[in-house]
PDB file of C-alpha atoms in Angstrom:
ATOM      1  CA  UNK A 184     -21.018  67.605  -9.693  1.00  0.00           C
ATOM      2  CA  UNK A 185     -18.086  66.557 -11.327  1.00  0.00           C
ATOM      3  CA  UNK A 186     -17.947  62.515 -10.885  1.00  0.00           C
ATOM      4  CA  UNK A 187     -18.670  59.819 -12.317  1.00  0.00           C
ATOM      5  CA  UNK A 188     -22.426  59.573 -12.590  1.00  0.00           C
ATOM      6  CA  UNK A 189     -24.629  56.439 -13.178  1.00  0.00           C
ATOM      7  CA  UNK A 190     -28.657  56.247 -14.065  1.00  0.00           C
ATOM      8  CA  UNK A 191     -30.132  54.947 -13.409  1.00  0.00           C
ATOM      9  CA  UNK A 192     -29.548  54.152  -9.470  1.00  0.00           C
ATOM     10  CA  UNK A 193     -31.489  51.522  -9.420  1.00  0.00           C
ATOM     11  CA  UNK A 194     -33.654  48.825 -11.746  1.00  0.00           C
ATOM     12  CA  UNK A 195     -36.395  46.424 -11.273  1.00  0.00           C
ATOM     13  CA  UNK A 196     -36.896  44.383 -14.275  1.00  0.00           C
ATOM     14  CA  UNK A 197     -38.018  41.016 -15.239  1.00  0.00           C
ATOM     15  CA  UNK A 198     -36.409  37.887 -16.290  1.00  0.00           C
ATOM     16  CA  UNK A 199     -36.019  37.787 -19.684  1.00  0.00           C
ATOM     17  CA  UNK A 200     -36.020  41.598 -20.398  1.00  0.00           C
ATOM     18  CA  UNK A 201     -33.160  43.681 -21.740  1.00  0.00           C
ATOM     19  CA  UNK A 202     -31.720  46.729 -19.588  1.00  0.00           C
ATOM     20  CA  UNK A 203     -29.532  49.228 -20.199  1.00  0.00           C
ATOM     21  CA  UNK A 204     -27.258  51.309 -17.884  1.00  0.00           C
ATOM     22  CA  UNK A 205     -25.800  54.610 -18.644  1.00  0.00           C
ATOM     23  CA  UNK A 206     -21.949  55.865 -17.532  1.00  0.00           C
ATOM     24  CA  UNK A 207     -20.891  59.928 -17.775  1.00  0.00           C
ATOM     25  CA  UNK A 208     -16.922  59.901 -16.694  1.00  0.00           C
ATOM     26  CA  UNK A 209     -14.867  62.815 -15.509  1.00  0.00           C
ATOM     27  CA  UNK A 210     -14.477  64.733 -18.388  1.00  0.00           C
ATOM     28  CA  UNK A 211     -10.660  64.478 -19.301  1.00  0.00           C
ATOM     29  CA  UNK A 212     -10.729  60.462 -17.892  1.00  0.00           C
ATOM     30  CA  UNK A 213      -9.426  58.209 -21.056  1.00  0.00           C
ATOM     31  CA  UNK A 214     -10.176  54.940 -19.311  1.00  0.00           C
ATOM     32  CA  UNK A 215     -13.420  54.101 -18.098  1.00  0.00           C
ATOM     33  CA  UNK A 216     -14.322  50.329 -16.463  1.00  0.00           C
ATOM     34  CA  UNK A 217     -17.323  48.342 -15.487  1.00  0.00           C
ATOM     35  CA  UNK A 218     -17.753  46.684 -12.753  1.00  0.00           C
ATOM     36  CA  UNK A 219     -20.105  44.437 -11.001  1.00  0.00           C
ATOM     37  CA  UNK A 220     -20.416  43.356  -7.011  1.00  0.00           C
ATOM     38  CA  UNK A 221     -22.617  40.963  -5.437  1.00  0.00           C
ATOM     39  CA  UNK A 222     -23.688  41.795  -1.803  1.00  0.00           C
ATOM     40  CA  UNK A 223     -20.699  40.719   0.381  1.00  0.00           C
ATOM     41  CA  UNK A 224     -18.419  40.794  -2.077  1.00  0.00           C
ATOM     42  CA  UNK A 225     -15.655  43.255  -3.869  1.00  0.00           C
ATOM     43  CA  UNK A 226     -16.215  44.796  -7.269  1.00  0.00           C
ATOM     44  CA  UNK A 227     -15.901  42.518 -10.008  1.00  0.00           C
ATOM     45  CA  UNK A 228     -13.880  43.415 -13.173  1.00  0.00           C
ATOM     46  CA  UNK A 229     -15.947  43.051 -16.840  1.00  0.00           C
ATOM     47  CA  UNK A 230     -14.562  45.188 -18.892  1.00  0.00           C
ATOM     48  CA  UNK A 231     -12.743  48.393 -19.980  1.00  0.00           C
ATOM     49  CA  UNK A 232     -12.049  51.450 -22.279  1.00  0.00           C
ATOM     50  CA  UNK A 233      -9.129  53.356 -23.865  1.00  0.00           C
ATOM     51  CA  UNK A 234     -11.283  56.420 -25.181  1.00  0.00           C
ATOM     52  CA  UNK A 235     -13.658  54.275 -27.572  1.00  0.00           C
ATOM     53  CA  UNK A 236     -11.909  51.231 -27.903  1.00  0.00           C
ATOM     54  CA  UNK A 237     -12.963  48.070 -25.799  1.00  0.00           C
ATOM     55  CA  UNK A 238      -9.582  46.892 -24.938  1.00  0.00           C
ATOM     56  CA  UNK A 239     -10.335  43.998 -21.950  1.00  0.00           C
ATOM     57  CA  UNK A 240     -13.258  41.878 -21.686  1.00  0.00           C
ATOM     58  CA  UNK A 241     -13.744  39.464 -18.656  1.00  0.00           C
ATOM     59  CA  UNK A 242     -14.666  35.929 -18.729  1.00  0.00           C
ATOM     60  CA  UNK A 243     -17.638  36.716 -16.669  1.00  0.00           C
ATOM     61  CA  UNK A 244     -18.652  38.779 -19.412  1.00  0.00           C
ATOM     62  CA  UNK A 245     -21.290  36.855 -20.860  1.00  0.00           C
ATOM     63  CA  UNK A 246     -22.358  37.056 -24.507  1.00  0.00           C
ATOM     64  CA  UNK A 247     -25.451  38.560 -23.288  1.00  0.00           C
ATOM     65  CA  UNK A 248     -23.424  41.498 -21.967  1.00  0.00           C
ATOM     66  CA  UNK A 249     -22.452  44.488 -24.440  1.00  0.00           C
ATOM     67  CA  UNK A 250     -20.826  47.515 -23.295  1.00  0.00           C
ATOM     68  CA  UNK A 251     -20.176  50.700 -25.966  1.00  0.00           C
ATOM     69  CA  UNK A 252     -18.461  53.527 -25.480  1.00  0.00           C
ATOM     70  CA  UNK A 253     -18.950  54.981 -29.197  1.00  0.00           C
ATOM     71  CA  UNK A 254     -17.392  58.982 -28.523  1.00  0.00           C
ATOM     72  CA  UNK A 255     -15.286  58.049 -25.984  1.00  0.00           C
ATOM     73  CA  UNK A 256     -17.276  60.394 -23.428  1.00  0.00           C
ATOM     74  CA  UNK A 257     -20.341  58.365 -21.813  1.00  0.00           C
ATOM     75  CA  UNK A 258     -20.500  54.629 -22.013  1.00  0.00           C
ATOM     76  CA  UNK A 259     -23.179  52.184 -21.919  1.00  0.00           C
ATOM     77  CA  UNK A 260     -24.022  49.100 -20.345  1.00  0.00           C
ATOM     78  CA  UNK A 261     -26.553  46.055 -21.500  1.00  0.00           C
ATOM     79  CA  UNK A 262     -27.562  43.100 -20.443  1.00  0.00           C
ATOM     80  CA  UNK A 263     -30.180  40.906 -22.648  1.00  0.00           C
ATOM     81  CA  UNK A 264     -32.821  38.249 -22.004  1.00  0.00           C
ATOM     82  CA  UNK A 265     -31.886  39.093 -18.070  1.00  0.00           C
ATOM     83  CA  UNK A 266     -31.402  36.059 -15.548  1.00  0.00           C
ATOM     84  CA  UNK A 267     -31.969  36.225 -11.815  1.00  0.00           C
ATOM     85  CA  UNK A 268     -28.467  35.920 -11.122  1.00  0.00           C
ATOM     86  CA  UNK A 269     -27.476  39.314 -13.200  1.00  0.00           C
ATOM     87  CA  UNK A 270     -29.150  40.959  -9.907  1.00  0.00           C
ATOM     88  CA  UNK A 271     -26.295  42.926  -8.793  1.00  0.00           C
ATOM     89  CA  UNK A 272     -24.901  46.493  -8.429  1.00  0.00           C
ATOM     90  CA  UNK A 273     -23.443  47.344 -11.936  1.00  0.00           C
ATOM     91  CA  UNK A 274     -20.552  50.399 -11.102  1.00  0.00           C
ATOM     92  CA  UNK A 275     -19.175  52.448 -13.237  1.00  0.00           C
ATOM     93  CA  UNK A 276     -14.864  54.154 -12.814  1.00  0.00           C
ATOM     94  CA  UNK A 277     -12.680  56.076 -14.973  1.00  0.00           C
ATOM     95  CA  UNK A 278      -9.144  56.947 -14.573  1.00  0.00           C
ATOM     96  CA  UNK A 279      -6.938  59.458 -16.348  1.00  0.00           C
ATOM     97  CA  UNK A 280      -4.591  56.892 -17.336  1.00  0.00           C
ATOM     98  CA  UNK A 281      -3.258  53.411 -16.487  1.00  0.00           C
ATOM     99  CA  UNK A 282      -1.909  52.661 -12.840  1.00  0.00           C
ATOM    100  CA  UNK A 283      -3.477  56.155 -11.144  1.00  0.00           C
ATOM    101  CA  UNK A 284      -6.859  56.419  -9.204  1.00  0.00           C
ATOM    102  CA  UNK A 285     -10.095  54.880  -9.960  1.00  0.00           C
ATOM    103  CA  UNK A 286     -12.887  57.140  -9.334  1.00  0.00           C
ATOM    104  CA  UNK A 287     -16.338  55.426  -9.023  1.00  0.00           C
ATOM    105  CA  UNK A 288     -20.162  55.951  -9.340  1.00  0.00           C
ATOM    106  CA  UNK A 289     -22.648  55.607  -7.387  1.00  0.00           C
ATOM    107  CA  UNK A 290     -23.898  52.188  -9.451  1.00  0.00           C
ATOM    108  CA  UNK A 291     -26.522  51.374 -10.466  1.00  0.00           C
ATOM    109  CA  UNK A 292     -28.666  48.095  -8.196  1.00  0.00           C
ATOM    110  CA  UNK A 293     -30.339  46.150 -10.665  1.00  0.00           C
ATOM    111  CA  UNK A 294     -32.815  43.777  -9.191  1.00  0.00           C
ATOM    112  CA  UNK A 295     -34.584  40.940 -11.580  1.00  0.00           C
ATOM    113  CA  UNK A 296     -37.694  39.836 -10.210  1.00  0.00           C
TER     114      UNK A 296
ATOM    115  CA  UNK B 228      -4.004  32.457  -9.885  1.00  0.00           C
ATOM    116  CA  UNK B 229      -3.723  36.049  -8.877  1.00  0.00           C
ATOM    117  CA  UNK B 230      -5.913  37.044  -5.998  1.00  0.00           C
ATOM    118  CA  UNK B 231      -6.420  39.827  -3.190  1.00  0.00           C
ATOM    119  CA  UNK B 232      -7.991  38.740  -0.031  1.00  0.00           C
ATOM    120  CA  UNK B 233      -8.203  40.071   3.349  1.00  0.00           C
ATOM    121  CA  UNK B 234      -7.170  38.502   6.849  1.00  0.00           C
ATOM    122  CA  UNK B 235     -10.212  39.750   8.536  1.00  0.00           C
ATOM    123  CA  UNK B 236     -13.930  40.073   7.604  1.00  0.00           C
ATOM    124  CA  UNK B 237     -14.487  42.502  10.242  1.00  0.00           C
ATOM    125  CA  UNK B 238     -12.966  44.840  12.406  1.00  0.00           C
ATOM    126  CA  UNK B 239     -14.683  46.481  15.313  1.00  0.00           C
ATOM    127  CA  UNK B 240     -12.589  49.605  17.323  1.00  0.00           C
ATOM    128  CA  UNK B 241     -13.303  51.947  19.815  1.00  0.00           C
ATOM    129  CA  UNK B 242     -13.544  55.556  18.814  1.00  0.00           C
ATOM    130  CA  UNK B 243     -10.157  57.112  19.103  1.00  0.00           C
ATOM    131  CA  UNK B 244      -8.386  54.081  18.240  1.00  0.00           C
ATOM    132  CA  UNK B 245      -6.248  53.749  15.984  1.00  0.00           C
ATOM    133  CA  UNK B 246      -7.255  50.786  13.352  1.00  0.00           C
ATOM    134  CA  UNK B 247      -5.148  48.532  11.102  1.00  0.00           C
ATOM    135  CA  UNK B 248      -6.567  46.818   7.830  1.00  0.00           C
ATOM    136  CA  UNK B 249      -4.511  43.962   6.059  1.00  0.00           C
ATOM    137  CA  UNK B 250      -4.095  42.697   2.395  1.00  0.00           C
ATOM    138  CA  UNK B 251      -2.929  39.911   1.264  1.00  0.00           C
ATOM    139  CA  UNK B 252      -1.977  40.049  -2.703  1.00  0.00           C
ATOM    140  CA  UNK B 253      -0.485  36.722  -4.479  1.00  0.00           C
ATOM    141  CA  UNK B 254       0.469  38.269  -8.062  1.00  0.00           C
ATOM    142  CA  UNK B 255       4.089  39.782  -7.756  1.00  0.00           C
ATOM    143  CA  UNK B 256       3.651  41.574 -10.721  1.00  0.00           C
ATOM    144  CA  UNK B 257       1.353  43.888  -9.391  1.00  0.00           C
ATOM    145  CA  UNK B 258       2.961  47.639  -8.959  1.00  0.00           C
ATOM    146  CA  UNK B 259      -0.190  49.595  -7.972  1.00  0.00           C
ATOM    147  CA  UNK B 260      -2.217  48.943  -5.248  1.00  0.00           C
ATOM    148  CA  UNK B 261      -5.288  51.243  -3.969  1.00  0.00           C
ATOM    149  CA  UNK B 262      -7.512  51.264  -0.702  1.00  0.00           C
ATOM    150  CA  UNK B 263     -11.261  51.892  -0.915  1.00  0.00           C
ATOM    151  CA  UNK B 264     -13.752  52.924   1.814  1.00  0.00           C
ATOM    152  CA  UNK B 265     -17.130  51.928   0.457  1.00  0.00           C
ATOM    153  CA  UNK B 266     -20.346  53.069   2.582  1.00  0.00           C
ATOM    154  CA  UNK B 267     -23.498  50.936   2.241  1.00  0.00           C
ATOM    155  CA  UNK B 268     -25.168  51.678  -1.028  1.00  0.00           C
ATOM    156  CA  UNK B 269     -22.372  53.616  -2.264  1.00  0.00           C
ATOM    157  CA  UNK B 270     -19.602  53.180  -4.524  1.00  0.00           C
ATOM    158  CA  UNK B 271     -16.302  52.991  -3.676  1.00  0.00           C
ATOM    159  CA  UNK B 272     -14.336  55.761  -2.284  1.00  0.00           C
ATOM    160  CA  UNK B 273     -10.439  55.905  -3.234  1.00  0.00           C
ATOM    161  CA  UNK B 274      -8.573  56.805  -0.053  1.00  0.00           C
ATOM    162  CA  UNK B 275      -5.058  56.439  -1.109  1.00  0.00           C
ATOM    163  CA  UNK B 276      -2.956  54.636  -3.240  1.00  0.00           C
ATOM    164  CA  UNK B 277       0.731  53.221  -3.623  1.00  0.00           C
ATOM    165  CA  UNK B 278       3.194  52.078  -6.025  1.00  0.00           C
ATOM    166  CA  UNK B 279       5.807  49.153  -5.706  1.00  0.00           C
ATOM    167  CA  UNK B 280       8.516  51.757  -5.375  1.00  0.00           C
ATOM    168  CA  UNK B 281       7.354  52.347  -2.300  1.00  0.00           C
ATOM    169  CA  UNK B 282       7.082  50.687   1.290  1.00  0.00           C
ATOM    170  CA  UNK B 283       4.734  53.554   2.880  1.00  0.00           C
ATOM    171  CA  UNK B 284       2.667  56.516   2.100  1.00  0.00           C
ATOM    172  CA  UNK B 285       0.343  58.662   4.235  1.00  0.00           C
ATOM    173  CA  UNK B 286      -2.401  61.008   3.951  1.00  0.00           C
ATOM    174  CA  UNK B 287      -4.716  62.495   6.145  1.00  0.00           C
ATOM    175  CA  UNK B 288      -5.131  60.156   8.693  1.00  0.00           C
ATOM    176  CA  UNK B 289      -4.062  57.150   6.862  1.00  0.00           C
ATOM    177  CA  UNK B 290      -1.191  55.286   5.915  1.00  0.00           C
ATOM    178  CA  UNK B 291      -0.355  52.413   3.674  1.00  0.00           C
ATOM    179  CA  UNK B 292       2.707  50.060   4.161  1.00  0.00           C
ATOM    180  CA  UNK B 293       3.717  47.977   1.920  1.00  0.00           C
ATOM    181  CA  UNK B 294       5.766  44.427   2.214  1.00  0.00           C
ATOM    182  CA  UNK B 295       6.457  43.488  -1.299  1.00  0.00           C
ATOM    183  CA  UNK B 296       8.568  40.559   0.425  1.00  0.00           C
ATOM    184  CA  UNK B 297       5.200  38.713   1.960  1.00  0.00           C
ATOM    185  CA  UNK B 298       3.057  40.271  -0.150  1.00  0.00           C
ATOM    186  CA  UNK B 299       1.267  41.881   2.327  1.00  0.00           C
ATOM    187  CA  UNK B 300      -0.690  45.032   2.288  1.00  0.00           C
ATOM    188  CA  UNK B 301      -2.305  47.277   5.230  1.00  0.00           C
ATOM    189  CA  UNK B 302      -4.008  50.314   5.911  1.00  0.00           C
ATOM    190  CA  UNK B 303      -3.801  52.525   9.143  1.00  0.00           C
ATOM    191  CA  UNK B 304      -6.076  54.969  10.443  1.00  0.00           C
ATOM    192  CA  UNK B 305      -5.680  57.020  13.263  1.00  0.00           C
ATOM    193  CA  UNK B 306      -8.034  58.529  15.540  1.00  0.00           C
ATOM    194  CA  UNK B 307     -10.900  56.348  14.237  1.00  0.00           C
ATOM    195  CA  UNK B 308     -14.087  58.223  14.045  1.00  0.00           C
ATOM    196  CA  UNK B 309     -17.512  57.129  13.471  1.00  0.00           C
ATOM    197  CA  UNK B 310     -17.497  58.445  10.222  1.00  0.00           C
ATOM    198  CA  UNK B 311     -15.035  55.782   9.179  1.00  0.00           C
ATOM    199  CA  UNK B 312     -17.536  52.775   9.673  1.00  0.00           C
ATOM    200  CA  UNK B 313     -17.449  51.356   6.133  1.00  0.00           C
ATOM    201  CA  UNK B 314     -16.512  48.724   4.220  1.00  0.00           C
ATOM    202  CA  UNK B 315     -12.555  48.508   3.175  1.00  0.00           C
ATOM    203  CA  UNK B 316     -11.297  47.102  -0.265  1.00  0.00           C
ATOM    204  CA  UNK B 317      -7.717  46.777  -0.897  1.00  0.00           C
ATOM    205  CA  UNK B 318      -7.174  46.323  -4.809  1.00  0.00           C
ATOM    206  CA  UNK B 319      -4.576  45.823  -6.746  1.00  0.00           C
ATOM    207  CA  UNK B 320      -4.086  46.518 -10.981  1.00  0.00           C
ATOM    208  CA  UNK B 321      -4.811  43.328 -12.649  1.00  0.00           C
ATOM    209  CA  UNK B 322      -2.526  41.654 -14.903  1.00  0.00           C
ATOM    210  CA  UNK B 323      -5.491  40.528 -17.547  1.00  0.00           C
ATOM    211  CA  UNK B 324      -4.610  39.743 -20.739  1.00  0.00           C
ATOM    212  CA  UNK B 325      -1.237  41.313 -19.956  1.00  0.00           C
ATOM    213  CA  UNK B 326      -2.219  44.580 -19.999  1.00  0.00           C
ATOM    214  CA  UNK B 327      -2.833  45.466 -16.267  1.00  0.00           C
ATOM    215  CA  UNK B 328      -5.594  47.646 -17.089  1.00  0.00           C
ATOM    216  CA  UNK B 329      -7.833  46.424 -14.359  1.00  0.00           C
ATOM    217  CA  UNK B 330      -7.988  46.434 -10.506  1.00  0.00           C
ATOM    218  CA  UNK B 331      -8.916  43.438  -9.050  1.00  0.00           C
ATOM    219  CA  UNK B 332     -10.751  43.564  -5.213  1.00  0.00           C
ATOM    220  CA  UNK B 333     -10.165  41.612  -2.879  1.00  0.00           C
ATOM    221  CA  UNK B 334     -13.784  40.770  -0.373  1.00  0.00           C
ATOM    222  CA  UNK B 335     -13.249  43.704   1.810  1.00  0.00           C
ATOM    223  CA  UNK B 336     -12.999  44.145   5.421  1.00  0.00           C
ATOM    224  CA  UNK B 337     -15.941  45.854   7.031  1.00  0.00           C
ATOM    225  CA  UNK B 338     -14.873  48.237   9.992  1.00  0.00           C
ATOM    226  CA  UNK B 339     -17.163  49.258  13.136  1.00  0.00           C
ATOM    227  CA  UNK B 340     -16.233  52.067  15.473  1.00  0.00           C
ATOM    228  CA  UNK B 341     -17.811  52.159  18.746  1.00  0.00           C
ATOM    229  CA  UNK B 342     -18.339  55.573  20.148  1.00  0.00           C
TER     230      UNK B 342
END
């Protein structure tokens, strides 16, 4: 398979613990984004990569967020000290370049209990 | 603000049917727009995109017009199948910190075909 892949698919964890999510783009994608939706709702924007470089960071991007993409290959996702409301799926997209298609991951649910 | 919503929260068609998905976008400065299909525990699915050059493009089954003048967006299917019952996203690239790097989604419109 040749997507974007996500892992994991999904995440129980409880409030207060740290989680970490994993992104593997298309290969030759420069750009890679993160994205979070609520049930009901459209994808959310939080932030996004050149290669390496963390160029846009949403306000909804809390300081407990951090997202890395050290190599410019796979990126990762965390969230610390986890909240009830961070229960959402977290998805993963990476383009070739700016203004051409967005191809996504599965996501990755996570649920805090 | 800028902001992509949808005139209808659902859609229900008959198989066969031909089905028509709108978009409303606010921020004129948009020049990409993209439709997503999304199945229930899924992530989105691109099914076509256009540019502000352009008033229409099809693919297989599909077409998107665009009305740059209302700011209106919409997505045609024809011969709607089962296989088609999904959730749609229009989205447009995001003028955030003024690099447009992002796509922002409007709520989606979820579609039900009726055999």
């Amino acid at each position: 398979d040749t997507g974007v892949s996500q892992d994991p698919r999904h995440k129980i964890t409880k409030r207060g613990q740290n989680v970490t999510f994993r992104c593997d783009p298309i290969s030759e994608h420069n750009r890679l984004y993160w994205y979070r939706q609520t049930l009901g709702q459209g994808p959310e924007f939080l932030t996004y990569f050149q290669n390496e470089a963390q160029l846009e960071k949403s306000r909804l991007l809390s300081d407990r967020f951090s997202a890395e993409r050290p190599k410019g290959s796979f990126s990762t996702l965390e969230i610390q000290r986890t909240e009830q409301g961070d229960s959402a799926m977290y998805l993963c997209a990476s383009t070739r370049t700016e203004n051409t298609e967005a191809f996504f991951g599965q996501g990755t649910r996570l649920t805090v209990v | 603000g800028e902001s992509v919503g949808l005139h209808l929260p659902t859609l229900s068609v008959q198989e066969g049917d031909n089905s028509i998905i709108n978009c409303a976008y606010s921020n004129s400065a948009s020049d990409y727009f993209i439709w997503y299909k999304q199945e229930s525990g899924k992530g989105p699915q691109f099914i076509i995109d256009i540019r502000s050059n352009m008033d229409k493009r099809q693919g297989q089954r599909v077409t998107v017009l665009l009305n740059k003048t209302v700011k209106h967006l919409s997505l045609q299917i024809a011969a709607t199948q089962p296989g088609d019952s999904a959730v749609y996203f229009c989205a447009e690239n995001g003028d955030y910190g003024g690099s447009q790097g992002n796509l922002i989604f409007g709520k989606g419109t979820k579609l039900s075909v009726k055999p």
